[in-house]
Coordinates of C-alpha atoms in Angstrom, one line a residue:
X1 CA 103.4 121.1 6.0
X2 CA 107.2 120.9 7.2
X3 CA 106.3 123.8 9.3
X4 CA 103.8 122.1 11.2
X5 CA 105.4 118.7 11.7
X6 CA 108.1 121.3 13.2
X7 CA 105.7 123.2 15.8
X8 CA 104.2 119.1 16.8
X9 CA 108.1 118.3 16.9
X10 CA 108.2 121.3 19.8
X11 CA 105.0 120.3 21.2
X12 CA 105.8 116.8 22.0
X13 CA 109.2 118.0 23.1
X14 CA 107.7 120.9 25.6
X15 CA 105.6 117.7 27.0
X16 CA 108.4 115.9 27.7
X17 CA 109.5 118.4 29.8
X18 CA 107.3 119.1 32.3
X19 CA 107.4 115.9 33.6
X20 CA 111.0 116.3 34.4
X21 CA 109.6 119.6 36.0
X22 CA 107.4 118.4 38.0
X23 CA 109.8 115.7 38.9
X24 CA 112.3 118.6 39.8
X25 CA 109.9 120.5 42.2
X26 CA 109.1 117.1 44.0
X27 CA 112.6 116.7 44.6
X28 CA 112.9 120.6 45.9
X29 CA 110.4 120.2 48.3
X30 CA 110.7 119.8 52.3
X31 CA 110.4 116.1 54.0
X32 CA 107.3 116.6 55.5
X33 CA 105.2 118.2 52.5
X34 CA 106.3 114.8 50.5
X35 CA 105.4 112.9 53.8
X36 CA 101.9 114.7 53.6
X37 CA 101.6 114.2 49.6
X38 CA 102.2 110.5 50.7
X39 CA 100.0 110.1 53.5
X40 CA 97.0 111.5 50.8
X41 CA 97.9 109.4 47.9
X42 CA 97.8 106.1 50.9
X43 CA 94.4 107.7 52.0
X44 CA 93.2 107.3 48.2
X45 CA 94.3 103.9 47.9
X46 CA 92.6 100.6 48.1
X47 CA 92.5 100.2 52.4
X48 CA 94.0 96.7 53.3
X49 CA 94.9 95.1 56.5
X50 CA 98.2 96.2 58.1
X51 CA 101.2 93.5 58.2
X52 CA 101.4 92.7 61.5
X53 CA 98.0 91.9 61.4
X54 CA 98.5 89.5 58.3
X55 CA 101.2 87.5 60.3
X56 CA 99.4 87.6 63.5
X57 CA 96.6 85.9 61.7
X58 CA 99.3 83.5 60.0
X59 CA 100.4 82.1 63.5
X60 CA 96.7 81.6 65.1
X61 CA 95.3 79.9 61.8
X62 CA 98.8 77.6 61.7
X63 CA 98.3 76.9 65.3
X64 CA 94.8 76.0 64.9
X65 CA 95.3 73.8 62.0
X66 CA 98.6 71.8 63.7
X67 CA 96.2 71.9 67.0
X68 CA 93.0 69.9 64.6
X69 CA 95.9 67.4 63.6
X70 CA 96.8 66.7 67.3
X71 CA 93.2 66.5 68.0
X72 CA 92.9 64.2 65.6
X73 CA 95.5 61.7 66.6
X74 CA 94.5 61.8 70.1
X75 CA 90.9 61.5 69.7
X76 CA 89.5 64.5 71.7
X77 CA 86.2 66.1 71.8
X78 CA 86.0 69.2 68.8
X79 CA 86.3 72.6 71.3
X80 CA 85.4 70.0 74.1
X81 CA 81.9 70.4 72.6
X82 CA 81.4 67.7 69.6
X83 CA 82.6 64.0 70.5
X84 CA 84.7 61.8 68.3
X85 CA 81.1 59.6 68.3
X86 CA 80.0 62.3 66.4
X87 CA 79.9 62.2 62.2
X88 CA 80.9 65.4 62.1
X89 CA 83.7 65.3 64.1
X90 CA 86.6 64.1 61.6
X91 CA 85.2 66.2 58.9
X92 CA 85.4 69.2 61.1
X93 CA 89.1 68.5 61.7
X94 CA 90.2 67.8 58.5
X95 CA 88.6 71.0 57.3
X96 CA 90.6 72.9 60.4
X97 CA 93.6 71.1 59.3
X98 CA 93.9 71.1 55.3
X99 CA 92.7 74.6 54.9
X100 CA 94.6 75.8 57.6
X101 CA 97.6 75.3 56.3
X102 CA 97.8 76.5 53.2
X103 CA 95.5 79.7 54.7
X104 CA 98.3 80.2 57.5
X105 CA 101.1 80.3 54.7
X106 CA 98.5 82.3 52.4
X107 CA 99.1 85.2 55.1
X108 CA 102.2 84.9 56.1
X109 CA 103.4 85.3 52.2
X110 CA 100.6 88.4 52.1
X111 CA 102.2 89.5 55.7
X112 CA 105.4 89.4 54.1
X113 CA 105.0 91.4 50.4
X114 CA 103.0 94.1 52.6
X115 CA 105.8 94.8 55.1
X116 CA 108.2 94.8 51.8
X117 CA 105.9 97.5 50.6
X118 CA 105.7 99.9 53.5
X119 CA 109.3 99.3 54.2
X120 CA 110.0 100.8 50.6
X121 CA 107.0 103.7 51.4
X122 CA 109.5 104.5 54.1
X123 CA 112.5 104.3 52.0
X124 CA 111.2 106.8 49.3
X125 CA 109.8 109.1 52.1
X126 CA 112.7 109.6 53.5
X127 CA 115.0 110.0 50.5
X128 CA 116.9 106.8 50.8
X129 CA 115.3 105.9 47.6
X130 CA 114.4 108.1 44.5

């Protein structure tokens, strides 16, 4: 029994050495090979919008939301189509204003987080972060 336990212990230490060996092999790889592997991993990962698109959409939605507030106070037609006398005028502007501001904040937050993730990935590929 003691011998069997010793055999299991040596198997565990061998199993622990393998990830370390893989890490050492990965550190020894040239930068272009590491970048290629990183691209393959990114291709397998879920597809998401690029971070500049999140920031651009955040700006557009914020401008539309603030513009809706101005349209409401100035009593202008929505898109030049729905006059202020229409019963749909106030709900449409309210929808744009009350959902646009939080949505633009969410898009900005998501864009900044995605930019930070992209910067970390680039730093890892360049070797600044290990």
